[in-house]
Tab-separated table of C-alpha atoms in Angstrom:
chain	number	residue	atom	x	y	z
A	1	UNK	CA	-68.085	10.000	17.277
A	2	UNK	CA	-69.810	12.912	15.315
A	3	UNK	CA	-67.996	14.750	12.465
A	4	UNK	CA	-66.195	16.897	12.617
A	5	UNK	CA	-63.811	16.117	15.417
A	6	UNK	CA	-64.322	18.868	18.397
A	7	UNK	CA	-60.401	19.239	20.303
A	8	UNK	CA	-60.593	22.783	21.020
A	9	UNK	CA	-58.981	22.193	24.523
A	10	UNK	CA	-56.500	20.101	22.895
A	11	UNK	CA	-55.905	23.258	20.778
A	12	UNK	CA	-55.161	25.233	23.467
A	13	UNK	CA	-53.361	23.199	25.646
A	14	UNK	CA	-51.041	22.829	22.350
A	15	UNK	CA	-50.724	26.372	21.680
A	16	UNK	CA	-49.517	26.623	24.852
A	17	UNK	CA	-47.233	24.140	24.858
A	18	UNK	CA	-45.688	25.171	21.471
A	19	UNK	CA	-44.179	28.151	23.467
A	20	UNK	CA	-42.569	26.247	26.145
A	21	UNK	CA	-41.680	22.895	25.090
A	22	UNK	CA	-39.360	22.373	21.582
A	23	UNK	CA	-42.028	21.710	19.308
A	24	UNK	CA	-44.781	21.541	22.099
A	25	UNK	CA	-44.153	17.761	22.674
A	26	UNK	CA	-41.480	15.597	24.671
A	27	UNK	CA	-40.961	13.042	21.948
A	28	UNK	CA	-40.958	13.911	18.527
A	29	UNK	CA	-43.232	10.536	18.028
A	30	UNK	CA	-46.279	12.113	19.218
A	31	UNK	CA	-46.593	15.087	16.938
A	32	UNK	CA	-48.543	15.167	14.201
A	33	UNK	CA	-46.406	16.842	11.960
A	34	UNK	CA	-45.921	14.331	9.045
A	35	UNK	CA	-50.048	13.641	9.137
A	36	UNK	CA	-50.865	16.934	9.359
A	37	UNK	CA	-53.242	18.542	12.111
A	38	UNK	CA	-52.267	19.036	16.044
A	39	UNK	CA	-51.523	16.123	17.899
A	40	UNK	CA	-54.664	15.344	20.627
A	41	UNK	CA	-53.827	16.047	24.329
A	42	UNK	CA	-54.859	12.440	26.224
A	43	UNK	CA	-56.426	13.031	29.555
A	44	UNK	CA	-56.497	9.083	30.671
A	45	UNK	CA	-56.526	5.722	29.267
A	46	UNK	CA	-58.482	2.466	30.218
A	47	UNK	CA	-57.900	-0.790	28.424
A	48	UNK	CA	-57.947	-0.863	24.464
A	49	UNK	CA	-59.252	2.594	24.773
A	50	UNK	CA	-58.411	6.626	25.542
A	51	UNK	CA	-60.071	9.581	25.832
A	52	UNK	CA	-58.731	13.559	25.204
A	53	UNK	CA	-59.040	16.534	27.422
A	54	UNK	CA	-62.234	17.532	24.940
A	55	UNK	CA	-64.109	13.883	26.161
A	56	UNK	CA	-63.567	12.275	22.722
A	57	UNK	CA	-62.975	8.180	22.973
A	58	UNK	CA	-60.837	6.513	20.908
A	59	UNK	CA	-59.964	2.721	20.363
A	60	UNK	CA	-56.077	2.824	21.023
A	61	UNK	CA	-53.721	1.136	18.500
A	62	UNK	CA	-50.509	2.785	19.945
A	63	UNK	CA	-50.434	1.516	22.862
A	64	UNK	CA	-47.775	4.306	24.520
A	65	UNK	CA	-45.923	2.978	21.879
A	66	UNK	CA	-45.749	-0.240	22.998
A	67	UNK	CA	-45.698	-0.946	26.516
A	68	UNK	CA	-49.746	-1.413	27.176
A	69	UNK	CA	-49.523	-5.304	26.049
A	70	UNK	CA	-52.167	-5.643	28.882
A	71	UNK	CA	-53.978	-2.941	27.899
A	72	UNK	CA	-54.012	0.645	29.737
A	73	UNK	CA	-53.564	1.110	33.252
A	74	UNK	CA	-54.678	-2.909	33.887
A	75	UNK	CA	-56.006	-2.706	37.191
A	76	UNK	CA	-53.510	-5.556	38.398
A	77	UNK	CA	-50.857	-3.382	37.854
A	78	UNK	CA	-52.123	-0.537	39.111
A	79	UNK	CA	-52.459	-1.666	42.416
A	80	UNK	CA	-49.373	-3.272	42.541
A	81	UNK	CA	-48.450	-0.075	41.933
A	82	UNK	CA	-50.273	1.773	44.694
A	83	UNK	CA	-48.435	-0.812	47.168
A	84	UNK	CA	-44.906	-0.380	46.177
A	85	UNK	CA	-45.860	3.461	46.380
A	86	UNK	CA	-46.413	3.212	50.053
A	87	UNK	CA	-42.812	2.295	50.373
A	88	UNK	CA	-41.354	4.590	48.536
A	89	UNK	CA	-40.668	5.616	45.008
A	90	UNK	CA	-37.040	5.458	44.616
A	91	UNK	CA	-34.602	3.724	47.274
A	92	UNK	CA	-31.061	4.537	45.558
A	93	UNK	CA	-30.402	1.076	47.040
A	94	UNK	CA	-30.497	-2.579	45.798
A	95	UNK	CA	-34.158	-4.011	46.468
A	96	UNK	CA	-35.992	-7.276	46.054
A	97	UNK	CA	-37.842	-5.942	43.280
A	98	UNK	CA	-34.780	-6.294	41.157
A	99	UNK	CA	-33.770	-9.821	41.247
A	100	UNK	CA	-37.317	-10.827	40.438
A	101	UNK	CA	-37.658	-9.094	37.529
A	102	UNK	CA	-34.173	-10.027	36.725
A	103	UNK	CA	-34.756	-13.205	37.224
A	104	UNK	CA	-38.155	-13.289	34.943
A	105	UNK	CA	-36.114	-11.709	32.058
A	106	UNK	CA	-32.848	-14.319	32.172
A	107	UNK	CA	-35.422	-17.172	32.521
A	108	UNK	CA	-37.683	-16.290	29.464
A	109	UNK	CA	-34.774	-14.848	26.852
A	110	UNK	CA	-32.534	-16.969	25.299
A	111	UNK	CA	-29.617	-14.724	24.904
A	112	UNK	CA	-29.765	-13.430	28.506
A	113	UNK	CA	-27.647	-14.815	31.441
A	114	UNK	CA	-27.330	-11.557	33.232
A	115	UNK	CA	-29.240	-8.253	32.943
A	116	UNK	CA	-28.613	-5.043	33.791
A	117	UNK	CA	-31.562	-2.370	34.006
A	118	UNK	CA	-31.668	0.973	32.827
A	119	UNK	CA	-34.157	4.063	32.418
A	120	UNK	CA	-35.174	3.477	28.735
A	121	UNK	CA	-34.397	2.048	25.542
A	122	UNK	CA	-32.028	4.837	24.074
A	123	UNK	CA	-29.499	4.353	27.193
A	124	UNK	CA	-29.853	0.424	26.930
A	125	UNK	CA	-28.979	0.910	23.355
A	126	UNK	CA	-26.315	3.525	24.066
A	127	UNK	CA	-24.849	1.191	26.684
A	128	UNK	CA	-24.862	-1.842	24.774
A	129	UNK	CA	-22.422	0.252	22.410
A	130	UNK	CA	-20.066	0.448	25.039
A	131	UNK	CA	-19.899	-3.138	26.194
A	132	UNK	CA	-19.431	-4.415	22.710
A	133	UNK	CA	-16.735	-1.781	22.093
A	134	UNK	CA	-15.529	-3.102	25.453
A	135	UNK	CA	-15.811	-6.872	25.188
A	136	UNK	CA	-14.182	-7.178	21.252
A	137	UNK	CA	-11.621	-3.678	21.108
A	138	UNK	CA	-12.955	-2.830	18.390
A	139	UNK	CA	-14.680	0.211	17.296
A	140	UNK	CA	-16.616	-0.239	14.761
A	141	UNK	CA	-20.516	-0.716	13.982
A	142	UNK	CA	-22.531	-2.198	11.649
A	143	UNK	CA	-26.421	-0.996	12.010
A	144	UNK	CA	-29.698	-1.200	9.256
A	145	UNK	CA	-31.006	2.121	7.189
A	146	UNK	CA	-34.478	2.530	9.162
A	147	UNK	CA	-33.645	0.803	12.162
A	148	UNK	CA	-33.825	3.039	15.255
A	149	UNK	CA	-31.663	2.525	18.405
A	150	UNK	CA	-32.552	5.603	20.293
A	151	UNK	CA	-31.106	8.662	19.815
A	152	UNK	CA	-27.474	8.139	20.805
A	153	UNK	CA	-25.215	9.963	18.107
A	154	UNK	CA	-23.816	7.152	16.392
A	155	UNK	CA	-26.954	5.621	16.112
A	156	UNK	CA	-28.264	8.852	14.340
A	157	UNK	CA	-27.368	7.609	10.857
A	158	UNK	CA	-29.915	6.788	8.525
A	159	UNK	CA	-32.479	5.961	11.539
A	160	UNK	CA	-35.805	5.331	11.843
A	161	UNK	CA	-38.982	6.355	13.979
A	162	UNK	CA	-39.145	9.862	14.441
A	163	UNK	CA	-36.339	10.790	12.201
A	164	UNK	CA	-38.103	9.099	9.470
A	165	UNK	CA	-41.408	10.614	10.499
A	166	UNK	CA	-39.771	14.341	10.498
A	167	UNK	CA	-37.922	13.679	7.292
A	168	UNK	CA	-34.546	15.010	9.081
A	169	UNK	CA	-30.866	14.488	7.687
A	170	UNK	CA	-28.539	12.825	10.087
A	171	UNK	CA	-28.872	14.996	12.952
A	172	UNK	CA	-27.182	18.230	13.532
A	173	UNK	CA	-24.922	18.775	16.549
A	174	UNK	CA	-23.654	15.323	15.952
A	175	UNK	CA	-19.364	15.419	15.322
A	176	UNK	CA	-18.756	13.592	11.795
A	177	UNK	CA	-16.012	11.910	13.851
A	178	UNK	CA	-18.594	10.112	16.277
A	179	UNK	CA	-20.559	8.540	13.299
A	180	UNK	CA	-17.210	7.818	11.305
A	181	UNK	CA	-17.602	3.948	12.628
A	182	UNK	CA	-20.900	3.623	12.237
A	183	UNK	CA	-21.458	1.475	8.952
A	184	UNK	CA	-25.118	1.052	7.410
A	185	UNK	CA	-26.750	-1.825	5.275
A	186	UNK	CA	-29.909	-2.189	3.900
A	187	UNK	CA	-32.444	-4.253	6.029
A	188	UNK	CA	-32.636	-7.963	4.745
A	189	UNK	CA	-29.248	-7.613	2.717
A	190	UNK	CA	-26.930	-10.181	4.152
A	191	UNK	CA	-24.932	-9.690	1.054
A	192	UNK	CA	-24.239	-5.702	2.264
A	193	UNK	CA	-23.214	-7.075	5.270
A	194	UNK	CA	-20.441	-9.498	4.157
A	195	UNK	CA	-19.217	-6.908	1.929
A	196	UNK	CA	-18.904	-4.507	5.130
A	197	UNK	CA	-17.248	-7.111	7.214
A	198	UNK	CA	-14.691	-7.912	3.725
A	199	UNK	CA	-13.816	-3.818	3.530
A	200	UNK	CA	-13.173	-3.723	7.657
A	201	UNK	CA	-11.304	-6.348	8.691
A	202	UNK	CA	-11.523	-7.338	12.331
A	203	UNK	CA	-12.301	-3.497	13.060
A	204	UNK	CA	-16.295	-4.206	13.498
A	205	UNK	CA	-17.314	-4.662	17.226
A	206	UNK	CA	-20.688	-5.460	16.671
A	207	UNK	CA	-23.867	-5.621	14.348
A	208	UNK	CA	-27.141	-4.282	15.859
A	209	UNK	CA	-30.785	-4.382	14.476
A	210	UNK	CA	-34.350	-4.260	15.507
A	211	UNK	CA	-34.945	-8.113	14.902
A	212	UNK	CA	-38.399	-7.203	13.324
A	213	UNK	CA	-38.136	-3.152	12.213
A	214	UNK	CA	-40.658	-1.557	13.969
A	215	UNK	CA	-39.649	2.110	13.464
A	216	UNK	CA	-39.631	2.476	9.601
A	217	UNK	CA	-43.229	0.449	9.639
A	218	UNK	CA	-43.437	-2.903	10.621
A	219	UNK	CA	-40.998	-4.695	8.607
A	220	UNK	CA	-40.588	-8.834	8.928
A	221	UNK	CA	-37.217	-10.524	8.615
A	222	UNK	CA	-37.048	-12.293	5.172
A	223	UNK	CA	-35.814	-16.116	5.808
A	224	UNK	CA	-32.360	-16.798	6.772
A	225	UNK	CA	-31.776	-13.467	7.381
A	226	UNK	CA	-31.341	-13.652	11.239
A	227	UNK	CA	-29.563	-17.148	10.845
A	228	UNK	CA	-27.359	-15.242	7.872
A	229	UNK	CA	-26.533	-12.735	10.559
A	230	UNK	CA	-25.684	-15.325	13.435
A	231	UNK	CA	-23.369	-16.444	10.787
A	232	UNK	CA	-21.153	-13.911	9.804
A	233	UNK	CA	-21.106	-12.416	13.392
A	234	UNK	CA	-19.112	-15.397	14.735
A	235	UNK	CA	-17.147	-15.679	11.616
A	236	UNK	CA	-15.980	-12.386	12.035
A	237	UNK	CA	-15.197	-12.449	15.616
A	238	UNK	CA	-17.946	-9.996	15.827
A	239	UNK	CA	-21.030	-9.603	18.532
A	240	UNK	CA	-24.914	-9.719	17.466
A	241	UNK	CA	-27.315	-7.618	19.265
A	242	UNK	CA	-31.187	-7.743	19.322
A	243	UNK	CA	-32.863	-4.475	19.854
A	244	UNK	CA	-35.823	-6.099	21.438
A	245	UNK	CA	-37.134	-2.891	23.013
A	246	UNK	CA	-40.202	-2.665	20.997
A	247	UNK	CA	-40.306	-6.724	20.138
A	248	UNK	CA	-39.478	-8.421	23.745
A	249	UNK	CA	-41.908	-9.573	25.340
A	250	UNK	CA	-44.936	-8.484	22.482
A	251	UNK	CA	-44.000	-10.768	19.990
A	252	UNK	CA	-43.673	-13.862	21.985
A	253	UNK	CA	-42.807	-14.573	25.647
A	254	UNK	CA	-38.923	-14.568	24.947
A	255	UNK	CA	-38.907	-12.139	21.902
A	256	UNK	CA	-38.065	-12.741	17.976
A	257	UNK	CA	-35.198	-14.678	19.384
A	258	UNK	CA	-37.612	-17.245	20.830
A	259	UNK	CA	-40.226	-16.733	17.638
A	260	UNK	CA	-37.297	-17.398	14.913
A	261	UNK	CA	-35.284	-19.651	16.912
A	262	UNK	CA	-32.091	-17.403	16.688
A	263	UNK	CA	-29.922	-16.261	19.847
A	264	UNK	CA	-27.677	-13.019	19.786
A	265	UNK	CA	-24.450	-12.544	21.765
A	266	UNK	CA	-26.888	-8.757	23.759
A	267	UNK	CA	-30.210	-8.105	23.593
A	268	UNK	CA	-31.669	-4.738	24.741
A	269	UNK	CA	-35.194	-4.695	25.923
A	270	UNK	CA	-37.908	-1.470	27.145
A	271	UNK	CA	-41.518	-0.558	27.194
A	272	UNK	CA	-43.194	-3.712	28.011
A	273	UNK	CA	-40.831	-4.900	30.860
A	274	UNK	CA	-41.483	-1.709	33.103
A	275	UNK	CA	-45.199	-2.039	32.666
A	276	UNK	CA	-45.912	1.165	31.300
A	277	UNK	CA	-43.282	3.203	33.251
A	278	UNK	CA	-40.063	3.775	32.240
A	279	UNK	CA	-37.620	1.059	31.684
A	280	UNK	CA	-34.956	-0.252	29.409
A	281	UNK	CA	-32.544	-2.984	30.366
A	282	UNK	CA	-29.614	-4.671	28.410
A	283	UNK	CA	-27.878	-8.624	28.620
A	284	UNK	CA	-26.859	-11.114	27.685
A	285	UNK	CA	-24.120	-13.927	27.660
A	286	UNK	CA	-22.583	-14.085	31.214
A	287	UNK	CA	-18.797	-13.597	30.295
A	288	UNK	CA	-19.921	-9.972	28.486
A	289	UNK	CA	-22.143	-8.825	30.675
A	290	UNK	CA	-19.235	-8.964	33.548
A	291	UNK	CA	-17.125	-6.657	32.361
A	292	UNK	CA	-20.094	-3.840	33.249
A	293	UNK	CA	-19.358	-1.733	36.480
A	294	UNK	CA	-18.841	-2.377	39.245
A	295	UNK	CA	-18.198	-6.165	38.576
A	296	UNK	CA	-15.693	-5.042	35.313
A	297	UNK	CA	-14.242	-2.266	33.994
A	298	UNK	CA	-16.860	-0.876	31.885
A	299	UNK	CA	-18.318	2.013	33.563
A	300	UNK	CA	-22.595	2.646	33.134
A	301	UNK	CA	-24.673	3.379	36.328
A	302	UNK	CA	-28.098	5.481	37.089
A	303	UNK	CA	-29.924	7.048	39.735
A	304	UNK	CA	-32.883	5.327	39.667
A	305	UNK	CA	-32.221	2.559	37.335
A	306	UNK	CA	-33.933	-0.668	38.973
A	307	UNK	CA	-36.931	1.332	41.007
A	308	UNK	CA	-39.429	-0.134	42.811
A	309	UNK	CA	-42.301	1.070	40.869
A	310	UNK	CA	-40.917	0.269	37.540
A	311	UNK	CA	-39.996	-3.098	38.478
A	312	UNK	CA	-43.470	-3.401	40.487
A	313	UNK	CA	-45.210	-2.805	37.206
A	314	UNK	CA	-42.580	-4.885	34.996
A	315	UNK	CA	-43.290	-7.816	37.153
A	316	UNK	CA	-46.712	-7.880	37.430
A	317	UNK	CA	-46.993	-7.082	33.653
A	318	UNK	CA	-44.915	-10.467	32.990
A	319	UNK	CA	-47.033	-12.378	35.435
A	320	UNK	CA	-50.192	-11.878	33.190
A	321	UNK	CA	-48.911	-12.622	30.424
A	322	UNK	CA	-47.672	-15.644	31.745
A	323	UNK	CA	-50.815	-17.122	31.478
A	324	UNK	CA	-52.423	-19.692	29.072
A	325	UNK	CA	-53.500	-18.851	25.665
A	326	UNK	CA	-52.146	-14.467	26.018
A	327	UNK	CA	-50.144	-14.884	22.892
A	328	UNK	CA	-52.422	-16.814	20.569
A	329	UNK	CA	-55.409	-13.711	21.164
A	330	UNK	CA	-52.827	-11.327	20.721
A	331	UNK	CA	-51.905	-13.186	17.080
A	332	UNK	CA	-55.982	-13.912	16.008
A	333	UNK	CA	-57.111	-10.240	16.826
A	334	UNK	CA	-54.045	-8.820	15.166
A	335	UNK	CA	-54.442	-11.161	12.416
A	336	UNK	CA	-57.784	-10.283	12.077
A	337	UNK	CA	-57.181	-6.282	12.086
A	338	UNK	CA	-54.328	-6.930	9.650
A	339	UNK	CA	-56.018	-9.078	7.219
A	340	UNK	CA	-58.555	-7.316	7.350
A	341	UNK	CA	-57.642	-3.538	6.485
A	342	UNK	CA	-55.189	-5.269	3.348
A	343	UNK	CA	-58.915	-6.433	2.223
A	344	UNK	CA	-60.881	-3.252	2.602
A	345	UNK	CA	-57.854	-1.528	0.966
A	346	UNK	CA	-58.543	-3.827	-2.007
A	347	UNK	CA	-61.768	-3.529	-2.645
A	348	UNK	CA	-61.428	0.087	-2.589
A	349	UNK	CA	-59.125	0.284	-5.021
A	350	UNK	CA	-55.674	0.878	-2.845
A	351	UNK	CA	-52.135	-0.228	-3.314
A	352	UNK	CA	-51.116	-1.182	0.058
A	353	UNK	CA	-49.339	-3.963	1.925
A	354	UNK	CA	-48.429	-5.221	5.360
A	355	UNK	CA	-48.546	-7.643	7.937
A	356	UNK	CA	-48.508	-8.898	11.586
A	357	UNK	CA	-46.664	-10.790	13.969
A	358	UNK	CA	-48.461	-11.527	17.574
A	359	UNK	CA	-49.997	-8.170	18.303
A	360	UNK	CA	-47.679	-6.199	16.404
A	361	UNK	CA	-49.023	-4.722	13.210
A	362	UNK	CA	-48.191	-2.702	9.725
A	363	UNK	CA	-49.749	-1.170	7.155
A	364	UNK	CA	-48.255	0.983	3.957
A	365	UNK	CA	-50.316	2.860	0.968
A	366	UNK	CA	-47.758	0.572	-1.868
A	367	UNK	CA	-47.926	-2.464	-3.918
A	368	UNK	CA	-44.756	-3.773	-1.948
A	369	UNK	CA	-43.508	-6.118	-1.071
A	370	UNK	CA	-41.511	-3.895	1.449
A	371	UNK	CA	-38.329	-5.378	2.622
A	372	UNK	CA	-36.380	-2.165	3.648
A	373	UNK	CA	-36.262	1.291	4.612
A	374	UNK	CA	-35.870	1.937	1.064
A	375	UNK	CA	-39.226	0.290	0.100
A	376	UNK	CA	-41.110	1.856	2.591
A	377	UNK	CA	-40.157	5.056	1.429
A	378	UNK	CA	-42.282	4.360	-1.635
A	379	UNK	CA	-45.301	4.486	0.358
A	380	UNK	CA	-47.805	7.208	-0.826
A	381	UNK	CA	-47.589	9.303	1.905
A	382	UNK	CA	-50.336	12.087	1.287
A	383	UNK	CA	-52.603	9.109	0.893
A	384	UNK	CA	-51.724	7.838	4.937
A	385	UNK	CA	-52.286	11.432	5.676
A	386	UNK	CA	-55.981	11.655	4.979
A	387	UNK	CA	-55.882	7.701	6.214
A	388	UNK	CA	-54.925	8.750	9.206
A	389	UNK	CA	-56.792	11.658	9.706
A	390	UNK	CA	-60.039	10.271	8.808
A	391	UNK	CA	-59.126	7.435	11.318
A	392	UNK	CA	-58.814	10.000	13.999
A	393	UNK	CA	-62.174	11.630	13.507
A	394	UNK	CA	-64.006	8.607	13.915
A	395	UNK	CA	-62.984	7.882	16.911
A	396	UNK	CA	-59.772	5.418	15.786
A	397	UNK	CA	-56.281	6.250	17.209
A	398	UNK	CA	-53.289	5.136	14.866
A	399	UNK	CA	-49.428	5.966	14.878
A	400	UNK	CA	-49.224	9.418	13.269
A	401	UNK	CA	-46.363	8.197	10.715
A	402	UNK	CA	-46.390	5.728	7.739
A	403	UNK	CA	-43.111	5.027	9.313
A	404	UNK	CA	-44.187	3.183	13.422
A	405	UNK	CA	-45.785	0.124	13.794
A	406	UNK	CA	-49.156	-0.813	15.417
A	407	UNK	CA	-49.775	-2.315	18.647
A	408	UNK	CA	-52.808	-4.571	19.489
A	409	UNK	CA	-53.238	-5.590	23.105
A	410	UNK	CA	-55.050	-8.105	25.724
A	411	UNK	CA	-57.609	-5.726	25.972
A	412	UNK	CA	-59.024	-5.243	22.248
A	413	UNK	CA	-61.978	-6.818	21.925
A	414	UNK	CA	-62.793	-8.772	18.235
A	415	UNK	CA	-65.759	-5.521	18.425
A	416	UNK	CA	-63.008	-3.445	18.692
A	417	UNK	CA	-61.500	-4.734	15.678
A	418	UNK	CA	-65.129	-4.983	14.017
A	419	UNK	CA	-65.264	-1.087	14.483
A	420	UNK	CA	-62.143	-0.497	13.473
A	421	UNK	CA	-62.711	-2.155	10.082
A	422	UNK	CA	-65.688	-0.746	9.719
A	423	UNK	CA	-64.548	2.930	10.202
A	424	UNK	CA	-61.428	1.584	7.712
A	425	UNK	CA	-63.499	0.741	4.844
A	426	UNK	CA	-65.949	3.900	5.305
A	427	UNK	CA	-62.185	5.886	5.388
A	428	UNK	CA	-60.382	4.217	2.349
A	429	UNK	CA	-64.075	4.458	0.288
A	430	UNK	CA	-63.559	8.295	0.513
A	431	UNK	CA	-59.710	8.512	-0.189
């Protein structure tokens, strides 16, 4: 790509936007407002790679955030897609489609005996609240500074992903009342946790965390800190709750919960398991999951929860990676691209740190190690700025915050990551 970068229709689609959308964008994740610039108006996507309204290719490390595991618009799915779209794109009535995919989830995740689907990962989350509120009496909630369970107003307290990104306060609009129960800890404290459990007495419904944080970087669970968890929970009479929405399904077949060998009470899953359209489902144990509507008393329905297309896509996404040898790529090109940049950023003289898991990536501008929210915030920030932006203009597409994870897919190619690197050292040499 020649220097520099040429979006002036992205300009102007953006300018235009500006004055009829909050912000010009839909999700606060895709502006570029922590990295400076204007975020770059996508026109399609094939495979590993995308291309903006002004013709400009990029190798694609965000993957929609997430769901492309196969890579973009994977021409299995796609016509799977153009199939189920002959028959309709929303029945408002049970379908096959459902108990297939239902049936792929409950038979690759431990923790799930039943599954209910939803629309996305925010109402999975915010409906998971419910059913553990439900299922124990109890009220309260124990969640991780930097962990992000969509934007439900108790789980706006001290969150991740965008929040982080924009460098908001707990949000406004939200009653103090509604986050009154929620109760934070620092990621990777168990000790914070037993001391929240000692000041609350039987009062705590639930604890819920992003198994591996994803949305304050990409932040690994230090050891016996998911078997510290599984603990206390069912000490305290308390449910655990893996929000596998970014995780399921990208960092191994079954999860973390399959990786680590560690089964919670819910799980909550999203992006990968509708394919690329939207999706979010929530389950677990069999005796919980029947108190939801209209089999218990716990009321949660949608319009078009379950539709053919997303559960078209969701299946036929599982299905390939189903097959031999998906997971072990996804780790060695990953590995590769993660190993790699922590070099470069050495021999150019930059603190950084990091790490992978599967195709699941991170990378922050500070010595480290980075075991929280907390630590990530030390992260030299103006320095991921021109990172990033340098990135960009040679033709490489990252997260536009220190604070999101990476995403690698079936579709990167080891040149893909050769480029990459090589555009990363040429980058970090000029920083």
């Amino acid at each position: 790509m020649t220097l520099p970068l040429i979006t002036t229709k992205s300009e102007e689609i953006f300018a235009a936007a500006q004055k009829i959308m909050p912000g010009g964008v839909n999700s606060p994740v895709r502006a570029f407002k922590s990295v400076g610039g204007q975020p770059i108006v996508f026109d399609r996507v094939q495979g590993a790679y995308a291309w903006d309204v002004d013709g400009n290719q990029y190798i694609d490390y965000v993957g929609s955030w997430g769901p492309a595991i196969c890579g973009h618009a994977h021409p299995e799915v796609i016509n799977a897609l153009k199939e189920a779209l002959e028959k309709g794109t929303s029945f408002g009535a049970p379908c096959l489609l459902e108990n297939i995919l239902a049936e792929m989830v409950i038979d690759a995740v431990p923790s799930v005996e039943m599954v209910r689907f939803v629309n996305s990962g925010t109402e999975a989350c915010l409906s998971v609240l419910r059913l553990m509120r439900a299922f124990t009496g109890r009220e309260k909630l124990i969640k991780f500074e930097g962990c992000y369970h969509g934007h439900g107003d108790m789980f706006l307290v001290k969150a991740g992903s965008g929040v982080a990104t924009l460098g908001l306060p707990d949000s406004p609009g939200v009653p103090k009342a509604v986050t009154i129960p929620t109760l934070t800890a620092p990621y990777n404290d168990l000790e914070a946790v037993k001391q929240l459990f000692k000041e609350n007495p039987n009062e705590i419904a639930g604890v819920i965390l992003e198994p591996i944080v994803g949305n304050a970087g990409f932040i690994p669970p230090d050891g016996g800190f998911l078997e510290g968890l599984r603990l206390l929970t069912r000490e305290n009479g308390a449910l655990l709750v893996f929000d596998e929405v970014m995780t399921g399904f990208r960092i191994a077949y079954g999860g973390v919960q399959e990786k680590f060998g560690v089964t919670p009470d819910l799980t909550t899953l999203g992006k990968v398991i509708g394919g690329g359209l939207p999706v979010g489902a929530y389950g677990g144990r069999r005796d919980i999951m029947s108190m939801v509507a209209p089999a218990g008393p716990m009321y949660q329905a949608g319009t078009l929860s379950g539709n053919p297309l997303a559960m078209t896509a969701g299946i036929k996404t599982l299905e390939l990676l189903q097959k031999p040898g998906t997971y072990e790529y996804l780790d060695k090109i990953t590995k590769k691209l993660s190993n790699g940049l922590l070099q470069i950023a050495k021999e150019t003289g930059h603190a950084a740190c990091g790490g992978q898991i599967s195709g699941m990536f991170g990378l922050f501008f500070t010595s480290g190690p980075v075991h929280n929210y907390e630590d990530a915030k030390k992260s030299d920030l103006a320095k991921f700025s021109r990172f990033h932006r340098g990135m960009l203009e040679r033709g490489i597409y990252l997260a536009p915050s220190q604070f999101e994870a990476g995403f690698t897919s079936l579709a990167h190619t080891d040149e893909d990551i050769d480029q990459t690197l090589a555009v990363a050292r040429e980058v970090m040499s000029s920083l």
